Amino acid sequence: MLDPIPARAPQAPFDEFGPRVPLYTPEFAADPHRAYREMRARFGALAPVELAPGIPATLVLGYRTAVRIFNDPERFPADPRAWQEGVPADCPVLPMMQWRPNALRNAGNLHARYRQTNTAGLTGIDRYRLQGTVARVAVSLTNSFCVTGSADLVRDYAFPLAFKVLNHLLGCPADIAGQAAEGMRAIFEGVGAGNGNTLLIDALQRLTLHKRAQPGDDVTTRMLHHPADLTDTEMVHQLATLYGAGIEPQQNLIVNTLLLSLTDDRFGGGVLGGSLSTRDALDEVLFDDPPMANFCISFPRQPILVDDRWLPAHQPVVISMAACNTDPEIRTGQISGNRSHLAWGAGPHACPASSLAYLIAQEAVDQLLDALPEIHLAVPIGELTWRPGPFHRALTALPVTFTPSPPLPEPI
């Protein structure tokens, strides 16, 4: 359990350390692991950071501390409403963090109601059919560039694959899906995030009305028919959660795993030669470069003492899955077969779709490497750039070259 709250007045946290560490800069995006090491050396398991200019937060760097917080939703609830009262409307991270009527941003009975609905929608997915869907999309995308000898695996493969597969699962028409993806990307980037939020909500309102009128064998319809009987507004925000988890993080998981496979001899030879599985490569990425590096945000209702440090009420506490996974107190040299990373979160808010994400990413990686076994990074690894942002770990592009080959037969 976390330390009980003493009767004495809380002390202001981190005052003696000077300016907070910004997580939104290109410099942080270029080498976050160095930043995590430096913060750990200076502050220990908890570090003072800024998520955007003037938006303070506490970043959790310690694995054991993170697990305790994950499993203490009473004192670390996910409801941000008291926090956001003092946040400017144009804050670039507000759309990503603000209260919504969904499982991600609620606690207690409301959280349970929304999570049950989401879980019911996801549980109905036929995994065998999903694997076939991913294979068909992967082959179609690979065929679109295999004769050229080069591609950007972010733009040409990972993003459209995650996008098409999610929209298939949700039963979402292409025009609505394109608007939703545009809105979600702006929210993740923190550039034009307010407009992006408007685009996203409008698209998902259209999807909700469409599926009420034309139900199908899809996640959206199953959620609409769940006994919780969600309103249209509630449905929109469940769908927003699925879009937030199903495109950007899925894309980043695929891309980061492909990068590891193309640049690390242990995996480049192992994945293609069979000595290491794609699942092992995925788990290495989920330890070291998880697609959501800093997230799982909570908002303490009152000041609380954690690891001899006072955390203020209503200020975000952000779990750094990337830093916690590399915490020297728990990290050993053995990653293969190790599933103890925190990339999916833990406790009552743990990701309910982790097994689906594994399936999609593994099939996407396998299909590409099987189709183009002689694929290579087109530029030195030091020339790759990472998109700024406090939450994700996302490459701007992943340019590759390969021996041109004829298109593959499309799976039936």
Short mmCIF file of C-alpha atoms in Angstrom, two decimals:
data_model
loop_
_atom_site.label_atom_id
_atom_site.label_comp_id
_atom_site.label_asym_id
_atom_site.label_seq_id
_atom_site.Cartn_x
_atom_site.Cartn_y
_atom_site.Cartn_z
CA MET A 1 0.00 0.00 0.00
CA LEU A 2 1.03 3.59 -0.49
CA ASP A 3 2.02 5.73 2.46
CA PRO A 4 -0.94 6.96 4.52
CA ILE A 5 -1.52 10.69 4.50
CA PRO A 6 -0.11 12.22 7.70
CA ALA A 7 -1.91 14.98 9.53
CA ARG A 8 0.90 17.49 8.89
CA ALA A 9 0.56 19.95 6.06
CA PRO A 10 1.94 18.77 2.72
CA GLN A 11 5.12 20.29 1.39
CA ALA A 12 5.34 21.58 -2.18
CA PRO A 13 6.99 18.88 -4.28
CA PHE A 14 10.21 19.28 -6.28
CA ASP A 15 10.71 22.97 -5.43
CA GLU A 16 14.43 22.50 -4.89
CA PHE A 17 15.05 21.04 -8.33
CA GLY A 18 14.38 24.04 -10.56
CA PRO A 19 12.53 23.92 -13.89
CA ARG A 20 10.52 20.86 -14.79
CA VAL A 21 11.64 18.53 -17.58
CA PRO A 22 9.66 19.18 -20.80
CA LEU A 23 8.37 16.03 -22.51
CA TYR A 24 7.07 17.78 -25.62
CA THR A 25 10.30 18.93 -27.26
CA PRO A 26 12.10 17.46 -30.30
CA GLU A 27 15.14 16.98 -28.05
CA PHE A 28 13.18 14.70 -25.72
CA ALA A 29 11.69 12.78 -28.67
CA ALA A 30 15.16 12.25 -30.16
CA ASP A 31 16.54 10.46 -27.08
CA PRO A 32 13.95 9.85 -24.35
CA HIS A 33 15.94 7.04 -22.73
CA ARG A 34 18.76 9.44 -21.91
CA ALA A 35 16.18 11.79 -20.40
CA TYR A 36 14.75 8.95 -18.30
CA ARG A 37 18.22 8.02 -17.02
CA GLU A 38 19.02 11.63 -16.14
CA MET A 39 15.67 12.11 -14.39
CA ARG A 40 16.12 8.88 -12.45
CA ALA A 41 19.58 9.99 -11.31
CA ARG A 42 18.28 13.39 -10.19
CA PHE A 43 14.86 12.57 -8.77
CA GLY A 44 14.52 8.84 -8.16
CA ALA A 45 11.25 7.08 -8.94
CA LEU A 46 9.22 10.30 -9.44
CA ALA A 47 10.21 13.25 -11.63
CA PRO A 48 8.73 16.74 -12.16
CA VAL A 49 7.83 17.23 -15.84
CA GLU A 50 5.80 19.41 -18.16
CA LEU A 51 3.43 17.76 -20.63
CA ALA A 52 3.00 21.05 -22.50
CA PRO A 53 4.14 24.58 -21.67
CA GLY A 54 2.71 25.43 -18.25
CA ILE A 55 1.13 21.97 -17.71
CA PRO A 56 2.96 20.32 -14.77
CA ALA A 57 2.82 16.62 -14.00
CA THR A 58 4.68 13.93 -12.09
CA LEU A 59 6.31 11.23 -14.21
CA VAL A 60 6.62 7.80 -12.59
CA LEU A 61 9.98 6.19 -13.44
CA GLY A 62 10.01 3.34 -10.90
CA TYR A 63 8.47 -0.01 -11.85
CA ARG A 64 7.33 -0.97 -8.35
CA THR A 65 5.95 2.51 -7.69
CA ALA A 66 3.99 2.33 -10.95
CA VAL A 67 2.49 -1.05 -10.07
CA ARG A 68 1.36 0.29 -6.68
CA ILE A 69 -0.29 3.29 -8.33
CA PHE A 70 -1.94 1.15 -11.02
CA ASN A 71 -3.53 -0.96 -8.30
CA ASP A 72 -4.70 1.92 -6.08
CA PRO A 73 -7.53 3.55 -8.08
CA GLU A 74 -9.12 4.92 -4.92
CA ARG A 75 -6.27 7.33 -4.31
CA PHE A 76 -5.20 7.57 -7.95
CA PRO A 77 -8.47 7.86 -9.88
CA ALA A 78 -8.51 8.46 -13.63
CA ASP A 79 -11.14 11.26 -13.51
CA PRO A 80 -9.52 14.56 -14.64
CA ARG A 81 -12.44 16.96 -14.16
CA ALA A 82 -11.02 18.88 -11.20
CA TRP A 83 -7.67 19.21 -12.98
CA GLN A 84 -9.04 20.46 -16.26
CA GLU A 85 -10.99 23.30 -14.63
CA GLY A 86 -7.72 25.26 -14.48
CA VAL A 87 -6.42 24.28 -17.92
CA PRO A 88 -6.68 26.72 -20.86
CA ALA A 89 -9.08 25.62 -23.59
CA ASP A 90 -6.29 25.77 -26.19
CA CYS A 91 -3.91 23.54 -24.21
CA PRO A 92 -2.47 21.07 -26.77
CA VAL A 93 -2.74 18.05 -24.45
CA LEU A 94 -6.25 18.80 -23.18
CA PRO A 95 -8.08 16.74 -25.85
CA MET A 96 -5.88 13.76 -24.98
CA MET A 97 -6.42 14.11 -21.21
CA GLN A 98 -9.84 15.70 -20.70
CA TRP A 99 -12.80 13.98 -19.12
CA ARG A 100 -14.96 11.89 -21.39
CA PRO A 101 -17.77 9.48 -20.53
CA ASN A 102 -15.60 6.43 -21.17
CA ALA A 103 -13.68 3.81 -19.21
CA LEU A 104 -10.34 5.57 -19.61
CA ARG A 105 -11.38 8.75 -17.80
CA ASN A 106 -13.67 7.46 -15.06
CA ALA A 107 -13.50 5.47 -11.84
CA GLY A 108 -15.78 3.25 -9.81
CA ASN A 109 -19.17 2.20 -11.16
CA LEU A 110 -18.96 4.38 -14.25
CA HIS A 111 -15.61 2.88 -15.18
CA ALA A 112 -17.03 -0.62 -14.71
CA ARG A 113 -20.09 0.14 -16.87
CA TYR A 114 -18.05 1.52 -19.74
CA ARG A 115 -15.35 -1.14 -19.55
CA GLN A 116 -17.90 -3.97 -19.63
CA THR A 117 -19.36 -2.51 -22.80
CA ASN A 118 -15.96 -2.19 -24.46
CA THR A 119 -14.96 -5.69 -23.42
CA ALA A 120 -18.18 -7.16 -24.80
CA GLY A 121 -17.59 -5.49 -28.13
CA LEU A 122 -14.02 -6.77 -28.35
CA THR A 123 -14.76 -10.28 -27.06
CA GLY A 124 -17.02 -10.94 -30.05
CA ILE A 125 -14.12 -10.62 -32.49
CA ASP A 126 -13.31 -13.88 -34.28
CA ARG A 127 -9.53 -14.07 -34.02
CA TYR A 128 -9.16 -16.50 -36.90
CA ARG A 129 -11.09 -14.14 -39.18
CA LEU A 130 -9.12 -11.19 -37.81
CA GLN A 131 -5.84 -12.86 -38.73
CA GLY A 132 -7.19 -13.39 -42.24
CA THR A 133 -8.27 -9.76 -42.45
CA VAL A 134 -4.81 -8.55 -41.43
CA ALA A 135 -3.18 -10.88 -43.96
CA ARG A 136 -5.39 -9.61 -46.80
CA VAL A 137 -4.74 -5.97 -45.92
CA ALA A 138 -1.00 -6.60 -45.53
CA VAL A 139 -0.66 -8.33 -48.90
CA SER A 140 -2.70 -5.62 -50.64
CA LEU A 141 -0.51 -2.88 -49.17
CA THR A 142 2.73 -4.75 -49.92
CA ASN A 143 1.60 -5.27 -53.50
CA SER A 144 1.13 -1.52 -53.87
CA PHE A 145 4.87 -0.87 -53.49
CA CYS A 146 6.71 -4.19 -53.95
CA VAL A 147 7.59 -3.48 -57.60
CA THR A 148 9.20 -0.10 -56.77
CA GLY A 149 12.08 -1.29 -54.57
CA SER A 150 11.44 1.29 -51.84
CA ALA A 151 8.77 2.40 -49.38
CA ASP A 152 8.09 4.36 -46.23
CA LEU A 153 6.75 1.72 -43.87
CA VAL A 154 4.93 4.31 -41.75
CA ARG A 155 3.00 5.98 -44.57
CA ASP A 156 2.74 3.03 -46.98
CA TYR A 157 2.25 0.12 -44.61
CA ALA A 158 1.78 0.45 -40.84
CA PHE A 159 -0.65 3.39 -40.75
CA PRO A 160 -2.97 2.20 -43.53
CA LEU A 161 -2.90 -1.34 -42.14
CA ALA A 162 -3.90 -0.27 -38.61
CA PHE A 163 -6.47 2.12 -40.08
CA LYS A 164 -8.11 -0.43 -42.40
CA VAL A 165 -8.16 -3.24 -39.84
CA LEU A 166 -9.70 -1.10 -37.09
CA ASN A 167 -12.38 0.25 -39.40
CA HIS A 168 -13.21 -3.28 -40.50
CA LEU A 169 -13.62 -4.32 -36.86
CA LEU A 170 -15.81 -1.30 -36.10
CA GLY A 171 -17.88 -1.57 -39.28
CA CYS A 172 -16.93 2.02 -40.14
CA PRO A 173 -17.48 3.41 -43.67
CA ALA A 174 -14.41 4.87 -45.39
CA ASP A 175 -15.50 8.53 -45.37
CA ILE A 176 -16.26 8.51 -41.65
CA ALA A 177 -13.06 6.60 -40.92
CA GLY A 178 -10.88 9.12 -42.75
CA GLN A 179 -12.26 12.02 -40.73
CA ALA A 180 -11.85 10.12 -37.45
CA ALA A 181 -8.23 9.26 -38.25
CA GLU A 182 -7.44 12.87 -39.15
CA GLY A 183 -8.90 14.07 -35.86
CA MET A 184 -7.10 11.46 -33.77
CA ARG A 185 -3.74 12.18 -35.38
CA ALA A 186 -4.07 15.90 -34.51
CA ILE A 187 -4.90 14.97 -30.91
CA PHE A 188 -1.82 12.75 -30.58
CA GLU A 189 0.44 15.34 -32.22
CA GLY A 190 -0.90 18.17 -30.07
CA VAL A 191 -0.99 20.37 -33.17
CA GLY A 192 -4.47 21.68 -33.93
CA ALA A 193 -5.69 19.30 -31.23
CA GLY A 194 -8.88 21.23 -30.50
CA ASN A 195 -9.97 21.09 -34.13
CA GLY A 196 -8.90 17.47 -34.25
CA ASN A 197 -11.14 16.70 -31.29
CA THR A 198 -14.08 18.34 -33.08
CA LEU A 199 -13.43 16.30 -36.23
CA LEU A 200 -13.17 13.09 -34.23
CA ILE A 201 -16.38 13.61 -32.24
CA ASP A 202 -18.34 14.57 -35.36
CA ALA A 203 -17.13 11.47 -37.22
CA LEU A 204 -17.97 9.14 -34.37
CA GLN A 205 -21.42 10.64 -33.96
CA ARG A 206 -22.01 9.80 -37.61
CA LEU A 207 -20.72 6.26 -37.06
CA THR A 208 -22.99 5.75 -34.05
CA LEU A 209 -26.08 6.86 -35.98
CA HIS A 210 -25.02 4.77 -38.99
CA LYS A 211 -24.71 1.58 -36.94
CA ARG A 212 -27.99 2.18 -35.11
CA ALA A 213 -29.65 2.35 -38.52
CA GLN A 214 -27.59 -0.42 -40.15
CA PRO A 215 -26.32 -2.86 -37.49
CA GLY A 216 -23.79 -5.52 -38.41
CA ASP A 217 -21.38 -8.12 -37.06
CA ASP A 218 -18.96 -5.58 -35.66
CA VAL A 219 -17.66 -4.08 -32.43
CA THR A 220 -19.80 -0.94 -32.70
CA THR A 221 -23.05 -2.88 -33.07
CA ARG A 222 -22.22 -5.21 -30.16
CA MET A 223 -21.53 -2.20 -27.95
CA LEU A 224 -24.78 -0.53 -29.00
CA HIS A 225 -26.70 -3.70 -28.12
CA HIS A 226 -25.00 -4.22 -24.76
CA PRO A 227 -27.37 -4.21 -21.72
CA ALA A 228 -25.63 -1.08 -20.40
CA ASP A 229 -27.72 0.74 -23.05
CA LEU A 230 -25.25 3.55 -23.71
CA THR A 231 -26.51 6.87 -25.03
CA ASP A 232 -25.24 8.18 -28.36
CA THR A 233 -22.89 10.53 -26.52
CA GLU A 234 -21.50 7.69 -24.41
CA MET A 235 -21.05 5.54 -27.52
CA VAL A 236 -19.12 8.30 -29.26
CA HIS A 237 -16.60 8.39 -26.44
CA GLN A 238 -16.22 4.60 -26.27
CA LEU A 239 -15.43 4.70 -29.98
CA ALA A 240 -12.97 7.55 -29.38
CA THR A 241 -11.11 5.29 -26.96
CA LEU A 242 -10.98 2.50 -29.54
CA TYR A 243 -9.70 4.88 -32.22
CA GLY A 244 -7.13 6.27 -29.82
CA ALA A 245 -5.84 2.77 -29.04
CA GLY A 246 -6.39 1.09 -32.38
CA ILE A 247 -4.60 3.30 -34.90
CA GLU A 248 -1.72 5.38 -33.49
CA PRO A 249 -0.37 2.91 -30.89
CA GLN A 250 -0.95 -0.07 -33.21
CA GLN A 251 0.91 1.70 -36.01
CA ASN A 252 3.79 2.54 -33.68
CA LEU A 253 4.01 -1.03 -32.37
CA ILE A 254 4.31 -2.37 -35.92
CA VAL A 255 6.83 0.27 -37.00
CA ASN A 256 9.01 0.03 -33.89
CA THR A 257 9.10 -3.76 -34.23
CA LEU A 258 10.07 -3.52 -37.89
CA LEU A 259 12.81 -1.04 -36.98
CA LEU A 260 14.21 -3.46 -34.42
CA SER A 261 14.06 -6.31 -36.93
CA LEU A 262 15.91 -4.28 -39.56
CA THR A 263 18.65 -2.83 -37.36
CA ASP A 264 19.43 -5.32 -34.59
CA ASP A 265 21.37 -8.43 -35.63
CA ARG A 266 19.81 -10.46 -32.83
CA PHE A 267 16.39 -9.96 -34.35
CA GLY A 268 17.19 -9.25 -37.97
CA GLY A 269 18.77 -12.66 -38.34
CA GLY A 270 16.62 -14.28 -35.68
CA VAL A 271 13.22 -13.25 -36.96
CA LEU A 272 14.02 -14.15 -40.55
CA GLY A 273 16.02 -17.25 -39.66
CA GLY A 274 13.64 -18.60 -37.07
CA SER A 275 15.86 -18.58 -33.97
CA LEU A 276 13.76 -15.81 -32.43
CA SER A 277 10.05 -15.30 -32.99
CA THR A 278 8.28 -12.15 -34.03
CA ARG A 279 6.59 -12.32 -30.63
CA ASP A 280 10.01 -11.98 -29.01
CA ALA A 281 10.71 -8.89 -31.13
CA LEU A 282 7.34 -7.44 -30.15
CA ASP A 283 8.05 -7.97 -26.47
CA GLU A 284 11.47 -6.33 -26.77
CA VAL A 285 9.77 -3.28 -28.27
CA LEU A 286 7.08 -3.30 -25.60
CA PHE A 287 9.86 -3.20 -22.99
CA ASP A 288 12.14 -0.59 -24.56
CA ASP A 289 10.07 1.48 -27.01
CA PRO A 290 6.39 0.91 -26.21
CA PRO A 291 4.08 2.75 -28.61
CA MET A 292 2.59 4.71 -25.70
CA ALA A 293 5.72 5.56 -23.73
CA ASN A 294 4.14 7.84 -21.11
CA PHE A 295 0.44 7.52 -20.34
CA CYS A 296 -1.97 5.79 -17.90
CA ILE A 297 -2.74 9.14 -16.26
CA SER A 298 -4.32 9.54 -12.84
CA PHE A 299 -5.34 12.57 -10.80
CA PRO A 300 -5.05 12.27 -6.98
CA ARG A 301 -8.02 13.79 -5.18
CA GLN A 302 -5.82 15.09 -2.33
CA PRO A 303 -2.11 15.51 -1.59
CA ILE A 304 -0.46 12.14 -1.19
CA LEU A 305 2.94 10.98 -0.04
CA VAL A 306 4.64 8.53 -2.40
CA ASP A 307 8.26 7.41 -1.99
CA ASP A 308 8.89 10.31 0.44
CA ARG A 309 7.66 12.83 -2.11
CA TRP A 310 4.46 14.84 -1.82
CA LEU A 311 2.28 14.78 -4.91
CA PRO A 312 -0.29 17.60 -5.10
CA ALA A 313 -4.01 17.08 -5.49
CA HIS A 314 -5.52 17.21 -8.98
CA GLN A 315 -2.17 17.29 -10.77
CA PRO A 316 -1.54 14.56 -13.38
CA VAL A 317 0.49 11.53 -12.39
CA VAL A 318 1.77 9.93 -15.59
CA ILE A 319 3.23 6.42 -15.76
CA SER A 320 6.31 6.19 -17.95
CA MET A 321 5.94 2.65 -19.21
CA ALA A 322 9.20 3.06 -21.15
CA ALA A 323 11.16 4.20 -18.09
CA CYS A 324 9.54 1.71 -15.69
CA ASN A 325 10.29 -1.18 -18.03
CA THR A 326 13.99 -0.24 -17.98
CA ASP A 327 14.15 0.45 -14.25
CA PRO A 328 17.50 -1.01 -13.09
CA GLU A 329 15.83 -2.32 -9.93
CA ILE A 330 13.83 -4.87 -11.91
CA ARG A 331 15.45 -5.10 -15.35
CA THR A 332 17.43 -8.23 -16.12
CA GLY A 333 19.29 -9.09 -19.28
CA GLN A 334 16.67 -11.65 -20.38
CA ILE A 335 13.81 -10.24 -22.49
CA SER A 336 12.90 -13.19 -24.71
CA GLY A 337 9.77 -14.82 -23.31
CA ASN A 338 9.39 -12.12 -20.65
CA ARG A 339 5.91 -10.54 -20.55
CA SER A 340 6.30 -8.48 -17.38
CA HIS A 341 6.46 -5.10 -19.14
CA LEU A 342 3.90 -2.40 -18.35
CA ALA A 343 3.19 -1.42 -21.96
CA TRP A 344 -0.46 -2.44 -21.59
CA GLY A 345 -0.85 -0.84 -18.17
CA ALA A 346 -1.96 -2.86 -15.13
CA GLY A 347 -4.77 -2.99 -12.60
CA PRO A 348 -8.39 -2.07 -13.40
CA HIS A 349 -7.43 0.14 -16.36
CA ALA A 350 -5.18 -2.42 -18.10
CA CYS A 351 -5.73 -2.52 -21.86
CA PRO A 352 -8.53 -5.02 -22.68
CA ALA A 353 -7.33 -5.41 -26.28
CA SER A 354 -3.68 -6.36 -25.73
CA SER A 355 -4.04 -9.85 -27.21
CA LEU A 356 -5.70 -8.39 -30.32
CA ALA A 357 -2.92 -5.84 -30.68
CA TYR A 358 -0.34 -8.63 -30.46
CA LEU A 359 -2.16 -10.63 -33.15
CA ILE A 360 -2.45 -7.70 -35.55
CA ALA A 361 1.15 -6.55 -35.10
CA GLN A 362 2.62 -10.05 -35.37
CA GLU A 363 0.70 -10.85 -38.54
CA ALA A 364 1.62 -7.46 -40.05
CA VAL A 365 5.33 -7.94 -39.36
CA ASP A 366 5.37 -11.57 -40.54
CA GLN A 367 3.54 -10.80 -43.77
CA LEU A 368 5.91 -8.01 -44.72
CA LEU A 369 9.12 -9.88 -43.88
CA ASP A 370 7.89 -12.99 -45.68
CA ALA A 371 7.03 -10.97 -48.79
CA LEU A 372 10.25 -8.89 -48.81
CA PRO A 373 12.96 -10.92 -47.04
CA GLU A 374 15.79 -8.75 -48.42
CA ILE A 375 14.42 -5.52 -46.99
CA HIS A 376 16.89 -3.00 -45.54
CA LEU A 377 16.80 0.40 -43.87
CA ALA A 378 17.31 3.06 -46.55
CA VAL A 379 19.16 5.56 -44.34
CA PRO A 380 21.53 5.30 -41.36
CA ILE A 381 19.56 4.74 -38.18
CA GLY A 382 20.88 8.03 -36.78
CA GLU A 383 19.03 9.92 -39.53
CA LEU A 384 15.61 8.64 -38.47
CA THR A 385 13.50 11.19 -36.63
CA TRP A 386 10.87 10.75 -33.93
CA ARG A 387 7.67 12.77 -33.71
CA PRO A 388 7.58 15.10 -30.69
CA GLY A 389 4.89 14.58 -28.08
CA PRO A 390 4.79 13.64 -24.40
CA PHE A 391 2.85 10.41 -24.83
CA HIS A 392 3.82 8.37 -27.88
CA ARG A 393 7.02 6.83 -29.24
CA ALA A 394 6.53 7.30 -32.96
CA LEU A 395 8.85 7.51 -35.95
CA THR A 396 8.22 10.22 -38.52
CA ALA A 397 9.07 7.78 -41.30
CA LEU A 398 10.74 4.40 -41.79
CA PRO A 399 12.27 4.42 -45.30
CA VAL A 400 13.38 1.04 -46.65
CA THR A 401 14.79 -0.46 -49.84
CA PHE A 402 14.50 -3.99 -51.19
CA THR A 403 14.82 -6.02 -54.37
CA PRO A 404 11.73 -5.28 -56.46
CA SER A 405 9.41 -8.25 -56.69
CA PRO A 406 6.14 -9.09 -58.41
CA PRO A 407 2.87 -8.74 -56.50
CA LEU A 408 1.75 -11.67 -54.38
CA PRO A 409 -1.54 -13.50 -54.84
CA GLU A 410 -4.13 -11.92 -52.58
CA PRO A 411 -5.40 -14.23 -49.79
CA ILE A 412 -8.95 -15.42 -50.21
#
